[in-house]
């Protein structure tokens, strides 16, 4: 038994890794290990012999087991020390100067738009990006069979088989925030709602995720003339010019009546985009007088209240103002692009301090 002890205590002490240690454990105290075999021999002994050998073997087994776990812990500690020597980080190092993050043009433009409309008395509202088809469609007077549902290339959320709850969608526009805001605050109301929207579309001026800002003004004496004035003031303030040429085009949206789309004169000559010149028009927003059914669906009495709504493409007006020709680059996270088109975090857009300077 002394020989066995010396042999295994020695081998355990010399083991260099956990695999060797495991082999030794099997060899010594495993089911068919040397000590287990010795224990089986106890049966052949006389009771007197057994009284001595039994406890001694058990003690030896315990001793070897504790030697094994002590060595295992020591090997783990050594491995951790080794890692700590290799993987370290000096958290007291100074920051790298000359490298700043920048504000993405979408954030910049959202701030600019918010500042302009805040000045006209609009507050900021929000809604979820995943919404029910009631808020995204039905409440906005777009029934199930309406072609606008197909036209919008809607992303539907997956439902498990047998789950018959009504579908949810990635909102295709910010218009559902009209409904949510009127439900919550009633009328009169004056809000804008900037945020992300989603449609399955991809080319130079379309990405599957893009940004809109919704506008809504409801009161007892609002007309199309107010809509026109607000949009013209907005466009002039946004482009920081006294005159911009706009085209109000008669259009159709299920949630407004009458409806108008607004285009802005621009040129793409030489691949650069310029506002206010050229023979091209870029559509930047949809608008109109809120449909009585929409007011009704949101719990506002159309006999008393009326008003206008609009939805502006934030990415579109960012491209126009800052001469960015391809919308897809907005979302590539290319650092060179971000350094070129990004804005300083310290220049907060305000009307009095200048929107973009
Ligand atoms: N929701 C419309 C769109 O995404 C824009 C719009 C908003 C039109 C409000 C009229 C009124 O195209």
GROMACS .gro file of C-alpha atoms and ligand atoms in nm:
model
  369
    1UNK     CA    1   0.000   0.000   0.000
    2UNK     CA    2   0.294   0.231   0.070
    3UNK     CA    3   0.427   0.156  -0.276
    4UNK     CA    4   0.090   0.242  -0.430
    5UNK     CA    5   0.074   0.565  -0.235
    6UNK     CA    6   0.425   0.673  -0.332
    7UNK     CA    7   0.365   0.584  -0.696
    8UNK     CA    8   0.042   0.782  -0.738
    9UNK     CA    9   0.129   1.081  -0.519
   10UNK     CA   10   0.447   1.114  -0.726
   11UNK     CA   11   0.270   1.079  -1.059
   12UNK     CA   12   0.000   1.330  -0.960
   13UNK     CA   13   0.256   1.585  -0.850
   14UNK     CA   14   0.431   1.555  -1.186
   15UNK     CA   15   0.117   1.575  -1.404
   16UNK     CA   16   0.146   1.869  -1.647
   17UNK     CA   17  -0.213   1.900  -1.763
   18UNK     CA   18  -0.569   1.803  -1.681
   19UNK     CA   19  -0.583   1.520  -1.936
   20UNK     CA   20  -0.289   1.342  -1.769
   21UNK     CA   21  -0.454   1.394  -1.434
   22UNK     CA   22  -0.775   1.233  -1.559
   23UNK     CA   23  -0.580   0.930  -1.688
   24UNK     CA   24  -0.419   0.892  -1.346
   25UNK     CA   25  -0.757   0.911  -1.176
   26UNK     CA   26  -0.890   0.626  -1.392
   27UNK     CA   27  -0.573   0.420  -1.338
   28UNK     CA   28  -0.582   0.459  -0.958
   29UNK     CA   29  -0.938   0.499  -0.833
   30UNK     CA   30  -1.146   0.433  -1.148
   31UNK     CA   31  -1.377   0.129  -1.154
   32UNK     CA   32  -1.099  -0.100  -1.274
   33UNK     CA   33  -0.819   0.106  -1.118
   34UNK     CA   34  -0.546  -0.045  -0.903
   35UNK     CA   35  -0.699   0.062  -0.574
   36UNK     CA   36  -1.046  -0.057  -0.671
   37UNK     CA   37  -0.900  -0.396  -0.761
   38UNK     CA   38  -0.730  -0.415  -0.423
   39UNK     CA   39  -1.063  -0.336  -0.257
   40UNK     CA   40  -1.221  -0.631  -0.435
   41UNK     CA   41  -0.961  -0.859  -0.272
   42UNK     CA   42  -1.101  -0.765   0.070
   43UNK     CA   43  -1.365  -1.034   0.022
   44UNK     CA   44  -1.109  -1.310   0.021
   45UNK     CA   45  -0.948  -1.195   0.348
   46UNK     CA   46  -1.016  -1.317   0.699
   47UNK     CA   47  -1.231  -1.081   0.907
   48UNK     CA   48  -0.924  -0.982   1.112
   49UNK     CA   49  -0.719  -0.897   0.804
   50UNK     CA   50  -1.014  -0.710   0.657
   51UNK     CA   51  -1.049  -0.493   0.968
   52UNK     CA   52  -0.701  -0.357   0.909
   53UNK     CA   53  -0.684  -0.349   0.528
   54UNK     CA   54  -1.033  -0.205   0.470
   55UNK     CA   55  -0.989   0.129   0.648
   56UNK     CA   56  -0.635   0.160   0.519
   57UNK     CA   57  -0.748   0.121   0.158
   58UNK     CA   58  -1.030   0.369   0.208
   59UNK     CA   59  -0.787   0.619   0.358
   60UNK     CA   60  -0.553   0.571   0.064
   61UNK     CA   61  -0.840   0.626  -0.182
   62UNK     CA   62  -0.935   0.949  -0.003
   63UNK     CA   63  -0.576   1.067   0.000
   64UNK     CA   64  -0.537   1.010  -0.373
   65UNK     CA   65  -0.869   1.180  -0.449
   66UNK     CA   66  -0.767   1.488  -0.252
   67UNK     CA   67  -0.428   1.493  -0.422
   68UNK     CA   68  -0.608   1.480  -0.757
   69UNK     CA   69  -0.840   1.772  -0.678
   70UNK     CA   70  -0.562   1.981  -0.526
   71UNK     CA   71  -0.351   1.932  -0.838
   72UNK     CA   72  -0.650   2.009  -1.063
   73UNK     CA   73  -0.707   2.340  -0.883
   74UNK     CA   74  -0.337   2.423  -0.908
   75UNK     CA   75  -0.338   2.357  -1.284
   76UNK     CA   76  -0.646   2.579  -1.331
   77UNK     CA   77  -0.483   2.861  -1.135
   78UNK     CA   78  -0.170   2.831  -1.346
   79UNK     CA   79  -0.376   2.844  -1.666
   80UNK     CA   80  -0.556   3.157  -1.544
   81UNK     CA   81  -0.226   3.325  -1.449
   82UNK     CA   82  -0.096   3.245  -1.793
   83UNK     CA   83  -0.401   3.407  -1.957
   84UNK     CA   84  -0.380   3.712  -1.735
   85UNK     CA   85  -0.016   3.756  -1.834
   86UNK     CA   86  -0.108   3.746  -2.204
   87UNK     CA   87  -0.441   3.930  -2.210
   88UNK     CA   88  -0.418   4.268  -2.048
   89UNK     CA   89  -0.532   4.616  -2.119
   90UNK     CA   90  -0.395   4.938  -1.980
   91UNK     CA   91  -0.712   5.129  -1.894
   92UNK     CA   92  -0.504   5.430  -1.792
   93UNK     CA   93  -0.386   5.493  -2.151
   94UNK     CA   94  -0.505   5.830  -2.283
   95UNK     CA   95  -0.765   5.843  -2.564
   96UNK     CA   96  -0.640   5.867  -2.921
   97UNK     CA   97  -0.655   6.232  -3.015
   98UNK     CA   98  -0.755   6.337  -3.365
   99UNK     CA   99  -1.023   6.069  -3.380
  100UNK     CA  100  -1.378   6.180  -3.312
  101UNK     CA  101  -1.706   6.017  -3.382
  102UNK     CA  102  -1.948   6.220  -3.589
  103UNK     CA  103  -2.320   6.279  -3.609
  104UNK     CA  104  -2.480   6.083  -3.894
  105UNK     CA  105  -2.658   6.303  -4.153
  106UNK     CA  106  -2.991   6.135  -4.067
  107UNK     CA  107  -2.957   6.236  -3.701
  108UNK     CA  108  -2.848   6.583  -3.803
  109UNK     CA  109  -3.142   6.631  -4.039
  110UNK     CA  110  -3.387   6.492  -3.781
  111UNK     CA  111  -3.261   6.753  -3.535
  112UNK     CA  112  -3.288   7.027  -3.796
  113UNK     CA  113  -3.645   6.931  -3.887
  114UNK     CA  114  -3.741   6.908  -3.520
  115UNK     CA  115  -3.602   7.256  -3.453
  116UNK     CA  116  -3.798   7.405  -3.744
  117UNK     CA  117  -4.130   7.250  -3.646
  118UNK     CA  118  -4.080   7.318  -3.276
  119UNK     CA  119  -4.062   7.685  -3.374
  120UNK     CA  120  -4.404   7.649  -3.535
  121UNK     CA  121  -4.552   7.492  -3.222
  122UNK     CA  122  -4.526   7.122  -3.308
  123UNK     CA  123  -4.416   6.878  -3.037
  124UNK     CA  124  -4.245   6.543  -3.100
  125UNK     CA  125  -4.445   6.217  -3.080
  126UNK     CA  126  -4.334   5.856  -3.112
  127UNK     CA  127  -4.479   5.517  -3.200
  128UNK     CA  128  -4.354   5.157  -3.226
  129UNK     CA  129  -4.163   5.035  -3.533
  130UNK     CA  130  -4.348   4.703  -3.518
  131UNK     CA  131  -4.717   4.783  -3.527
  132UNK     CA  132  -5.046   4.603  -3.580
  133UNK     CA  133  -5.202   4.620  -3.925
  134UNK     CA  134  -5.487   4.812  -3.761
  135UNK     CA  135  -5.262   5.109  -3.684
  136UNK     CA  136  -5.052   5.080  -4.000
  137UNK     CA  137  -5.346   5.027  -4.239
  138UNK     CA  138  -5.709   4.990  -4.128
  139UNK     CA  139  -5.726   5.290  -3.894
  140UNK     CA  140  -5.576   5.496  -4.177
  141UNK     CA  141  -5.864   5.398  -4.404
  142UNK     CA  142  -5.659   5.136  -4.591
  143UNK     CA  143  -5.882   4.824  -4.581
  144UNK     CA  144  -5.750   4.470  -4.637
  145UNK     CA  145  -5.814   4.457  -5.011
  146UNK     CA  146  -5.673   4.804  -5.079
  147UNK     CA  147  -5.392   4.809  -5.340
  148UNK     CA  148  -5.188   5.043  -5.115
  149UNK     CA  149  -5.105   4.741  -4.899
  150UNK     CA  150  -4.942   4.565  -5.192
  151UNK     CA  151  -4.788   4.886  -5.329
  152UNK     CA  152  -4.607   4.948  -5.005
  153UNK     CA  153  -4.413   4.618  -5.021
  154UNK     CA  154  -4.489   4.551  -4.658
  155UNK     CA  155  -4.269   4.336  -4.434
  156UNK     CA  156  -4.498   4.111  -4.231
  157UNK     CA  157  -4.387   3.967  -3.898
  158UNK     CA  158  -4.375   3.590  -3.886
  159UNK     CA  159  -4.649   3.416  -3.690
  160UNK     CA  160  -4.621   3.056  -3.574
  161UNK     CA  161  -4.855   2.812  -3.746
  162UNK     CA  162  -5.195   2.811  -3.575
  163UNK     CA  163  -5.140   3.156  -3.425
  164UNK     CA  164  -5.445   3.340  -3.556
  165UNK     CA  165  -5.390   3.677  -3.396
  166UNK     CA  166  -5.406   3.964  -3.648
  167UNK     CA  167  -5.076   4.025  -3.828
  168UNK     CA  168  -4.812   4.275  -3.721
  169UNK     CA  169  -4.595   4.459  -3.969
  170UNK     CA  170  -4.279   4.664  -3.974
  171UNK     CA  171  -4.451   4.999  -4.010
  172UNK     CA  172  -4.443   5.115  -4.373
  173UNK     CA  173  -4.480   5.481  -4.281
  174UNK     CA  174  -4.498   5.706  -3.974
  175UNK     CA  175  -4.872   5.770  -4.029
  176UNK     CA  176  -4.980   5.519  -3.757
  177UNK     CA  177  -4.840   5.773  -3.509
  178UNK     CA  178  -5.123   6.007  -3.619
  179UNK     CA  179  -5.375   5.758  -3.481
  180UNK     CA  180  -5.182   5.682  -3.163
  181UNK     CA  181  -5.130   6.052  -3.086
  182UNK     CA  182  -5.496   6.145  -3.137
  183UNK     CA  183  -5.609   5.847  -2.928
  184UNK     CA  184  -5.380   5.960  -2.649
  185UNK     CA  185  -5.419   6.338  -2.656
  186UNK     CA  186  -5.738   6.403  -2.854
  187UNK     CA  187  -5.779   6.731  -3.040
  188UNK     CA  188  -5.663   7.002  -3.092
  189UNK     CA  189  -5.317   6.860  -3.157
  190UNK     CA  190  -4.997   6.962  -3.337
  191UNK     CA  191  -4.724   6.700  -3.356
  192UNK     CA  192  -4.439   6.571  -3.570
  193UNK     CA  193  -4.324   6.209  -3.548
  194UNK     CA  194  -3.980   6.128  -3.686
  195UNK     CA  195  -3.867   5.766  -3.709
  196UNK     CA  196  -3.771   5.456  -3.899
  197UNK     CA  197  -4.000   5.293  -4.153
  198UNK     CA  198  -3.963   4.980  -4.368
  199UNK     CA  199  -4.048   4.871  -4.723
  200UNK     CA  200  -3.903   4.599  -4.945
  201UNK     CA  201  -3.734   4.825  -5.199
  202UNK     CA  202  -3.371   4.882  -5.296
  203UNK     CA  203  -3.207   5.116  -5.548
  204UNK     CA  204  -3.023   5.451  -5.560
  205UNK     CA  205  -3.307   5.636  -5.385
  206UNK     CA  206  -3.467   5.349  -5.188
  207UNK     CA  207  -3.347   5.135  -4.898
  208UNK     CA  208  -3.555   4.874  -4.710
  209UNK     CA  209  -3.525   5.080  -4.392
  210UNK     CA  210  -3.555   5.454  -4.422
  211UNK     CA  211  -3.678   5.755  -4.225
  212UNK     CA  212  -3.984   5.972  -4.234
  213UNK     CA  213  -4.118   6.255  -4.027
  214UNK     CA  214  -4.494   6.268  -3.994
  215UNK     CA  215  -4.674   6.594  -3.931
  216UNK     CA  216  -5.026   6.637  -3.796
  217UNK     CA  217  -5.220   6.951  -3.711
  218UNK     CA  218  -5.584   6.921  -3.604
  219UNK     CA  219  -5.804   7.204  -3.484
  220UNK     CA  220  -6.140   7.367  -3.555
  221UNK     CA  221  -6.029   7.606  -3.830
  222UNK     CA  222  -5.751   7.446  -4.035
  223UNK     CA  223  -5.749   7.450  -4.413
  224UNK     CA  224  -5.533   7.343  -4.707
  225UNK     CA  225  -5.391   7.698  -4.708
  226UNK     CA  226  -5.236   7.635  -4.364
  227UNK     CA  227  -5.082   7.314  -4.495
  228UNK     CA  228  -4.927   7.494  -4.791
  229UNK     CA  229  -4.790   7.773  -4.577
  230UNK     CA  230  -4.639   7.537  -4.319
  231UNK     CA  231  -4.471   7.326  -4.586
  232UNK     CA  232  -4.329   7.627  -4.767
  233UNK     CA  233  -4.196   7.775  -4.445
  234UNK     CA  234  -4.047   7.440  -4.357
  235UNK     CA  235  -3.874   7.390  -4.690
  236UNK     CA  236  -3.728   7.743  -4.691
  237UNK     CA  237  -3.602   7.711  -4.335
  238UNK     CA  238  -3.463   7.364  -4.397
  239UNK     CA  239  -3.273   7.451  -4.714
  240UNK     CA  240  -3.169   7.783  -4.558
  241UNK     CA  241  -3.277   7.984  -4.865
  242UNK     CA  242  -3.538   8.251  -4.933
  243UNK     CA  243  -3.689   8.071  -5.228
  244UNK     CA  244  -3.723   7.708  -5.323
  245UNK     CA  245  -3.933   7.589  -5.610
  246UNK     CA  246  -4.197   7.342  -5.500
  247UNK     CA  247  -4.454   7.156  -5.707
  248UNK     CA  248  -4.780   7.056  -5.539
  249UNK     CA  249  -4.915   6.765  -5.739
  250UNK     CA  250  -5.271   6.638  -5.690
  251UNK     CA  251  -5.240   6.286  -5.557
  252UNK     CA  252  -5.421   6.019  -5.366
  253UNK     CA  253  -5.373   5.875  -5.017
  254UNK     CA  254  -5.653   5.679  -4.849
  255UNK     CA  255  -5.599   5.876  -4.526
  256UNK     CA  256  -5.618   6.228  -4.673
  257UNK     CA  257  -5.874   6.405  -4.889
  258UNK     CA  258  -5.775   6.605  -5.086
  259UNK     CA  259  -5.412   6.487  -5.115
  260UNK     CA  260  -5.101   6.645  -5.261
  261UNK     CA  261  -4.750   6.522  -5.324
  262UNK     CA  262  -4.475   6.778  -5.313
  263UNK     CA  263  -4.171   6.771  -5.540
  264UNK     CA  264  -3.868   6.994  -5.530
  265UNK     CA  265  -3.678   7.121  -5.832
  266UNK     CA  266  -3.332   6.971  -5.861
  267UNK     CA  267  -3.060   6.862  -6.098
  268UNK     CA  268  -2.850   6.545  -6.106
  269UNK     CA  269  -2.603   6.680  -6.360
  270UNK     CA  270  -2.259   6.522  -6.346
  271UNK     CA  271  -2.381   6.282  -6.078
  272UNK     CA  272  -2.410   6.561  -5.822
  273UNK     CA  273  -2.744   6.653  -5.682
  274UNK     CA  274  -2.834   7.025  -5.665
  275UNK     CA  275  -3.149   7.184  -5.528
  276UNK     CA  276  -3.331   7.474  -5.693
  277UNK     CA  277  -3.193   7.429  -6.045
  278UNK     CA  278  -3.225   7.189  -6.336
  279UNK     CA  279  -3.519   7.010  -6.493
  280UNK     CA  280  -3.566   6.725  -6.252
  281UNK     CA  281  -3.811   6.695  -5.965
  282UNK     CA  282  -3.759   6.483  -5.657
  283UNK     CA  283  -4.061   6.384  -5.455
  284UNK     CA  284  -3.998   6.470  -5.091
  285UNK     CA  285  -4.334   6.441  -4.921
  286UNK     CA  286  -4.696   6.336  -4.928
  287UNK     CA  287  -4.967   6.544  -4.764
  288UNK     CA  288  -5.333   6.633  -4.747
  289UNK     CA  289  -5.634   6.707  -4.531
  290UNK     CA  290  -5.692   6.425  -4.283
  291UNK     CA  291  -5.979   6.199  -4.395
  292UNK     CA  292  -6.288   6.219  -4.166
  293UNK     CA  293  -6.280   5.839  -4.124
  294UNK     CA  294  -5.924   5.862  -3.986
  295UNK     CA  295  -6.032   6.120  -3.728
  296UNK     CA  296  -6.326   5.899  -3.636
  297UNK     CA  297  -6.104   5.589  -3.603
  298UNK     CA  298  -5.882   5.783  -3.363
  299UNK     CA  299  -6.176   5.904  -3.153
  300UNK     CA  300  -6.184   6.264  -3.281
  301UNK     CA  301  -6.517   6.411  -3.395
  302UNK     CA  302  -6.490   6.507  -3.766
  303UNK     CA  303  -6.797   6.731  -3.732
  304UNK     CA  304  -6.595   6.962  -3.508
  305UNK     CA  305  -6.234   6.907  -3.605
  306UNK     CA  306  -6.031   6.894  -3.923
  307UNK     CA  307  -5.669   6.939  -4.016
  308UNK     CA  308  -5.373   6.840  -4.228
  309UNK     CA  309  -5.107   6.572  -4.224
  310UNK     CA  310  -4.784   6.517  -4.415
  311UNK     CA  311  -4.504   6.264  -4.434
  312UNK     CA  312  -4.154   6.378  -4.537
  313UNK     CA  313  -3.874   6.144  -4.643
  314UNK     CA  314  -3.589   6.241  -4.410
  315UNK     CA  315  -3.326   6.054  -4.612
  316UNK     CA  316  -3.447   6.223  -4.932
  317UNK     CA  317  -3.415   6.574  -4.794
  318UNK     CA  318  -3.077   6.484  -4.640
  319UNK     CA  319  -2.951   6.376  -4.984
  320UNK     CA  320  -3.078   6.698  -5.137
  321UNK     CA  321  -2.938   6.937  -4.880
  322UNK     CA  322  -2.600   6.775  -4.842
  323UNK     CA  323  -2.552   6.657  -5.202
  324UNK     CA  324  -2.538   6.287  -5.123
  325UNK     CA  325  -2.614   6.102  -5.446
  326UNK     CA  326  -2.674   5.744  -5.326
  327UNK     CA  327  -2.910   5.662  -5.042
  328UNK     CA  328  -2.763   5.315  -4.991
  329UNK     CA  329  -2.434   5.466  -4.867
  330UNK     CA  330  -2.622   5.609  -4.566
  331UNK     CA  331  -2.637   5.266  -4.413
  332UNK     CA  332  -2.304   5.109  -4.518
  333UNK     CA  333  -2.122   5.228  -4.201
  334UNK     CA  334  -1.820   5.317  -4.416
  335UNK     CA  335  -1.596   5.528  -4.192
  336UNK     CA  336  -1.463   5.735  -4.483
  337UNK     CA  337  -1.820   5.824  -4.581
  338UNK     CA  338  -1.911   5.907  -4.221
  339UNK     CA  339  -1.606   6.131  -4.182
  340UNK     CA  340  -1.692   6.309  -4.505
  341UNK     CA  341  -2.065   6.359  -4.450
  342UNK     CA  342  -2.085   6.349  -4.069
  343UNK     CA  343  -2.141   6.649  -3.842
  344UNK     CA  344  -1.969   6.763  -3.526
  345UNK     CA  345  -2.138   6.646  -3.209
  346UNK     CA  346  -2.088   6.993  -3.063
  347UNK     CA  347  -2.290   7.183  -3.325
  348UNK     CA  348  -2.649   7.139  -3.217
  349UNK     CA  349  -2.890   7.264  -3.487
  350UNK     CA  350  -3.101   7.561  -3.376
  351UNK     CA  351  -3.291   7.822  -3.570
  352UNK     CA  352  -3.110   8.114  -3.407
  353UNK     CA  353  -2.763   7.959  -3.414
  354UNK     CA  354  -2.794   7.818  -3.767
  355UNK     CA  355  -2.919   7.475  -3.864
  356UNK     CA  356  -2.616   7.332  -4.037
  357UNK     CA  357  -2.323   7.557  -3.943
  358LIG     N1  358  -4.776   5.803  -4.531
  358LIG     C1  359  -4.754   5.856  -4.664
  358LIG     C2  360  -4.638   5.776  -4.727
  358LIG     O1  361  -4.563   5.714  -4.660
  358LIG     C3  362  -4.718   6.001  -4.661
  358LIG     C4  363  -4.830   6.086  -4.611
  358LIG     C5  364  -4.840   6.120  -4.478
  358LIG     C6  365  -4.928   6.133  -4.699
  358LIG     C7  366  -4.945   6.201  -4.433
  358LIG     C8  367  -5.031   6.212  -4.656
  358LIG     C9  368  -5.039   6.245  -4.524
  358LIG     O2  369  -4.619   5.780  -4.848
   0.00000   0.00000   0.00000
